[in-house]
Amino acid sequence: MTQPHILMCPPDFYGIEYEINAWMHRERPSDRAVAREQWLALQSLLIEAGARVSTMAPVAGLPDLVFTANAALIYRDRAILAHFRHPERQGEEALDEQWLAAGGFRVEQPPEGCFFEGAGDALFCGDTLFAGYRLRSDARGHQQIGARLGRRVIPLELVDPYYYHLDTCFCPLAPGQAIYYPAAFDQYAEAVLKELVPELIEVSRNEAQRFACNAVVVGRAVVTNTGCPELHRALAARGFQPRETPLDEFVKSGGSAKCLTLRLDGEDAASWRGEPAGVDAA
Ligand code: ARG
């Protein structure tokens, strides 16, 4: 198994400069020094867990560039770029494209005329792509991406503005196993999840608000924000090694551990990781 490889972007120009989700309030600014400390601690924890971390250069005027999860959806050596719903973040698209192309990925444009926010809204669990839509990404785009990759797509409607990206309320751990916050999904999406993911670990409202679902899985280590003791107990009971690190400065922007990372070699739970290259179904 190759070493997990994660993309991050230092928070030099991070801040709450606009309000594009329910968490962000310009009158609740982020402390740049504390944000830097928290970001560095997350990076160290991921390295300790066995990951290699690459970084992209931060850019003034793009405070949300730190949330690399949204840059693209990675599938083998392909990177399907994001097209952000909010103009405030669209300036990130060209930079993500440059970095991923230089990093050796075959970079692809998102489906024409659709909003698509990368791994923030599209997560593999086993061989299925679970895809959040309505608040940020479009359902139609997800279907087109599934067709392109030759993978089954399960669109999940997100109904709570606080859980606007799929990775704020759903986290695949392994094929057939995931963390989720039920109230973030419409009834149909919740039923589909229950049917397709046999082992769902349910997160309480309190811990969902601490971004418990926004976890980074590196082997058996699962890294979250602080304040998720119930989830950590549930993970430990299943043989995982839960780790916490404070990320409150990023919660002010509606993000936490997972949002600050992009898995360049594919999520641990994606079954295609184990397949030899070049066997694209399609
Ligand atoms: N402020 C950012 C936004 O609203 C936060 C993005 C969090 N990213 C994520 N993958 N959930 O777009």
Coordinates of C-alpha atoms and ligand atoms in Angstrom, one line a residue:
M1 CA 0.0 0.0 0.0
T2 CA 1.4 3.4 -0.9
Q3 CA 1.8 6.2 1.6
P4 CA -1.3 8.3 2.1
H5 CA -0.8 11.7 0.4
I6 CA -2.6 14.8 1.4
L7 CA -2.8 18.3 0.0
M8 CA -3.1 21.3 2.4
C9 CA -2.7 25.1 2.0
P10 CA -1.3 27.2 4.9
P11 CA -3.7 29.8 6.4
D12 CA -1.5 32.9 5.7
F13 CA -4.4 34.7 4.1
Y14 CA -7.3 32.8 5.9
G15 CA -10.1 34.9 7.4
I16 CA -13.8 35.5 7.6
E17 CA -14.0 38.1 4.8
Y18 CA -17.5 37.2 3.4
E19 CA -20.5 35.1 4.5
I20 CA -21.3 32.2 2.2
N21 CA -22.6 29.7 4.7
A22 CA -24.5 29.7 8.0
W23 CA -21.4 29.5 10.2
M24 CA -19.6 32.6 8.8
H25 CA -20.1 36.0 10.4
R26 CA -17.8 38.8 9.6
E27 CA -18.2 40.1 13.1
R28 CA -16.7 36.8 14.4
P29 CA -13.3 37.1 12.8
S30 CA -10.6 34.4 13.0
D31 CA -7.4 35.0 14.9
R32 CA -4.6 34.6 12.4
A33 CA -1.9 33.4 14.9
V34 CA -4.3 30.8 16.5
A35 CA -5.4 29.6 13.1
R36 CA -1.8 29.1 12.1
E37 CA -1.1 27.1 15.3
Q38 CA -4.2 25.0 14.8
W39 CA -3.3 24.3 11.1
L40 CA 0.3 23.3 12.0
A41 CA -0.9 21.0 14.7
L42 CA -3.3 19.3 12.3
Q43 CA -0.5 18.9 9.7
S44 CA 1.8 17.4 12.4
L45 CA -0.9 14.9 13.5
L46 CA -1.5 13.8 9.9
I47 CA 2.2 13.3 9.4
E48 CA 2.4 11.4 12.7
A49 CA -0.4 9.2 11.5
G50 CA 1.7 8.2 8.5
A51 CA 0.6 10.7 5.8
R52 CA 2.8 12.7 3.4
V53 CA 1.6 16.3 3.3
S54 CA 2.1 18.5 0.2
T55 CA 1.2 22.1 0.3
M56 CA 0.0 24.7 -2.2
A57 CA 1.0 28.3 -1.9
P58 CA -1.6 30.6 -0.2
V59 CA -2.8 33.6 -2.1
A60 CA -3.9 36.9 -0.7
G61 CA -7.6 37.6 -1.3
L62 CA -8.6 33.9 -1.3
P63 CA -9.2 33.2 2.3
D64 CA -11.0 29.8 1.7
L65 CA -8.1 28.4 -0.4
V66 CA -7.1 26.6 2.9
F67 CA -10.1 24.3 2.3
T68 CA -8.3 22.1 -0.2
A69 CA -11.0 19.4 0.0
N70 CA -13.0 21.5 -2.4
A71 CA -10.3 21.8 -5.1
A72 CA -11.3 18.7 -7.0
L73 CA -12.5 15.1 -6.9
I74 CA -9.5 12.8 -7.2
Y75 CA -9.9 9.4 -9.0
R76 CA -6.7 7.5 -9.7
D77 CA -4.6 10.0 -11.7
R78 CA -7.6 12.1 -12.7
A79 CA -8.7 15.3 -11.0
I80 CA -12.1 16.7 -11.7
L81 CA -11.9 20.3 -10.9
A82 CA -14.4 22.3 -8.8
H83 CA -16.7 25.1 -10.1
F84 CA -17.8 27.0 -7.0
R85 CA -21.3 28.2 -6.5
H86 CA -20.2 31.4 -4.9
P87 CA -18.1 33.9 -6.9
E88 CA -16.1 34.6 -3.8
R89 CA -14.4 31.2 -4.2
Q90 CA -14.2 31.0 -8.0
G91 CA -10.8 32.6 -8.0
E92 CA -9.5 29.4 -6.5
E93 CA -10.3 27.3 -9.5
A94 CA -7.4 28.4 -11.7
L95 CA -4.9 27.9 -8.9
D96 CA -6.2 24.4 -8.1
E97 CA -5.9 23.5 -11.8
Q98 CA -2.3 24.7 -11.9
W99 CA -1.3 22.9 -8.8
L100 CA -2.9 19.6 -9.8
A101 CA -1.6 19.7 -13.3
A102 CA 1.9 20.4 -12.1
G103 CA 1.4 17.5 -9.6
G104 CA 1.0 15.1 -12.5
F105 CA -2.8 14.7 -12.5
R106 CA -4.9 14.6 -15.6
V107 CA -7.0 17.6 -14.9
E108 CA -10.6 17.6 -16.1
Q109 CA -13.2 20.4 -16.2
P110 CA -16.4 20.0 -14.1
P111 CA -19.6 19.2 -16.0
E112 CA -20.7 22.1 -18.2
G113 CA -23.1 24.5 -16.5
C114 CA -22.9 22.8 -13.1
F115 CA -21.6 23.8 -9.7
F116 CA -19.3 21.1 -8.2
E117 CA -17.3 21.5 -5.0
G118 CA -14.9 18.6 -5.3
A119 CA -14.3 16.2 -2.5
G120 CA -16.3 18.4 -0.2
D121 CA -19.4 17.0 -1.9
A122 CA -18.3 13.7 -3.5
L123 CA -16.9 10.9 -1.4
F124 CA -16.2 7.3 -2.3
C125 CA -17.4 4.6 0.1
G126 CA -16.4 1.3 -1.5
D127 CA -17.0 1.5 -5.2
T128 CA -19.9 4.0 -4.9
L129 CA -19.6 7.7 -5.1
F130 CA -21.8 9.4 -2.5
A131 CA -22.6 12.9 -3.7
G132 CA -24.2 15.8 -1.7
Y133 CA -26.3 18.3 -3.7
R134 CA -28.6 21.3 -3.5
L135 CA -26.8 23.6 -1.1
R136 CA -23.5 23.7 -3.1
S137 CA -23.1 21.1 -5.9
D138 CA -25.7 20.2 -8.5
A139 CA -27.2 16.7 -8.7
R140 CA -26.9 16.7 -12.5
G141 CA -23.2 17.3 -12.4
H142 CA -22.7 14.4 -10.0
Q143 CA -24.5 12.0 -12.4
Q144 CA -22.3 13.2 -15.3
I145 CA -19.2 12.6 -13.2
G146 CA -20.3 9.1 -12.3
A147 CA -20.8 8.4 -16.0
R148 CA -17.4 9.7 -16.8
L149 CA -15.7 7.6 -14.2
G150 CA -17.9 4.5 -14.8
R151 CA -18.9 4.5 -11.1
R152 CA -22.3 4.3 -9.4
V153 CA -23.4 7.7 -8.0
I154 CA -25.8 8.0 -5.1
P155 CA -27.0 11.6 -4.9
L156 CA -27.9 12.7 -1.4
E157 CA -30.0 15.8 -0.8
L158 CA -28.6 18.1 2.0
V159 CA -31.3 20.0 3.8
D160 CA -29.7 21.8 6.7
P161 CA -27.8 25.0 5.8
Y162 CA -25.2 24.3 8.6
Y163 CA -24.3 21.0 6.8
Y164 CA -23.9 22.4 3.3
H165 CA -21.2 20.1 2.1
L166 CA -21.4 16.3 2.3
D167 CA -18.2 16.1 4.2
T168 CA -19.7 18.1 7.1
C169 CA -22.3 15.3 7.7
F170 CA -20.8 12.1 6.2
C171 CA -17.4 10.4 6.4
P172 CA -16.6 7.0 4.8
L173 CA -14.3 4.9 7.0
A174 CA -14.1 1.8 5.0
P175 CA -16.2 0.1 2.3
G176 CA -19.6 -0.4 4.0
Q177 CA -18.7 1.7 7.0
A178 CA -19.2 5.5 7.6
I179 CA -19.9 8.2 10.1
Y180 CA -23.0 10.4 9.5
Y181 CA -25.4 13.0 11.0
P182 CA -28.9 11.9 10.0
A183 CA -30.7 15.3 10.4
A184 CA -28.5 16.8 7.6
F185 CA -30.2 14.6 5.0
D186 CA -33.7 14.5 3.5
Q187 CA -35.7 11.4 4.4
Y188 CA -35.0 9.6 1.1
A189 CA -31.2 10.2 1.4
E190 CA -31.2 8.9 4.9
A191 CA -33.0 5.8 3.9
V192 CA -30.6 5.2 1.0
L193 CA -27.6 5.6 3.2
K194 CA -29.0 3.1 5.7
E195 CA -29.6 0.6 2.9
L196 CA -26.2 1.0 1.1
V197 CA -23.9 1.5 4.1
P198 CA -24.4 -1.4 6.5
E199 CA -22.4 0.1 9.3
L200 CA -23.4 3.7 10.0
I201 CA -22.0 5.4 13.1
E202 CA -24.5 8.1 14.0
V203 CA -23.3 11.4 15.4
S204 CA -25.3 13.4 17.9
R205 CA -26.4 17.0 17.2
N206 CA -23.8 18.4 19.7
E207 CA -20.9 16.5 18.1
A208 CA -22.1 17.2 14.6
Q209 CA -21.8 20.9 15.6
R210 CA -18.2 20.2 16.6
F211 CA -17.7 18.8 13.0
A212 CA -17.4 15.2 14.2
C213 CA -18.2 14.0 10.7
N214 CA -15.5 16.2 9.2
A215 CA -12.8 13.6 9.9
V216 CA -9.6 12.7 8.2
V217 CA -9.0 9.0 7.9
V218 CA -5.4 7.9 7.6
G219 CA -5.2 4.1 8.0
R220 CA -6.7 3.4 11.4
A221 CA -6.2 7.0 12.7
V222 CA -9.3 9.2 12.5
V223 CA -8.6 12.9 13.1
T224 CA -11.3 15.3 14.2
N225 CA -11.8 18.6 16.0
T226 CA -12.0 18.6 19.8
G227 CA -15.3 18.0 21.5
C228 CA -16.3 14.7 19.9
P229 CA -15.9 12.2 22.8
E230 CA -19.0 10.0 21.9
L231 CA -17.7 9.5 18.3
H232 CA -14.2 8.8 19.6
R233 CA -15.5 6.1 21.9
A234 CA -17.5 4.5 19.0
L235 CA -14.4 4.6 16.8
A236 CA -12.2 3.1 19.4
A237 CA -14.7 0.3 20.0
R238 CA -14.3 -0.5 16.3
G239 CA -10.5 -0.6 16.4
F240 CA -9.8 2.9 15.1
Q241 CA -7.4 5.3 16.7
P242 CA -9.4 8.6 17.2
R243 CA -7.3 11.7 17.5
E244 CA -8.4 15.3 18.2
T245 CA -6.9 18.7 17.7
P246 CA -8.5 22.1 18.2
L247 CA -9.8 23.6 14.9
D248 CA -12.2 26.3 16.2
E249 CA -10.7 29.0 14.1
F250 CA -11.8 27.0 11.0
V251 CA -15.2 26.1 12.4
K252 CA -15.9 29.9 12.3
S253 CA -15.7 29.5 8.5
G254 CA -17.8 26.3 8.4
G255 CA -14.8 23.9 8.1
S256 CA -12.7 21.5 10.1
A257 CA -10.1 18.7 9.7
K258 CA -11.4 17.1 6.5
C259 CA -12.1 20.4 4.7
L260 CA -8.5 21.4 5.2
T261 CA -7.2 18.3 3.4
L262 CA -7.5 16.7 0.0
R263 CA -6.5 13.1 -0.3
L264 CA -4.4 13.0 -3.5
D265 CA -4.2 9.2 -3.6
G266 CA -7.9 8.7 -2.9
E267 CA -9.8 8.2 0.4
D268 CA -9.0 5.1 2.4
A269 CA -12.6 3.9 2.0
A270 CA -12.5 4.0 -1.8
S271 CA -12.2 0.5 -3.1
W272 CA -10.6 1.6 -6.4
R273 CA -7.4 2.4 -4.4
G274 CA -6.6 -1.3 -4.1
E275 CA -7.1 -2.0 -7.8
P276 CA -4.2 -2.0 -10.2
A277 CA -4.0 1.2 -12.3
G278 CA -5.6 1.2 -15.7
V279 CA -8.6 -1.0 -15.0
D280 CA -11.2 1.8 -15.3
A281 CA -14.6 0.4 -15.6
A282 CA -16.6 2.4 -18.2
Ligands
ARG1 N1 -15.9 28.9 4.1 C1 -15.8 27.7 3.2 C2 -17.1 27.7 2.3 O1 -18.1 28.0 2.7 C3 -15.7 26.5 4.0 C4 -15.5 25.3 3.1 C5 -15.5 24.0 3.9 N2 -15.1 22.9 3.1 C6 -15.6 21.7 3.1 N3 -15.1 20.8 2.3 N4 -16.7 21.4 3.8 O2 -17.0 27.3 1.1

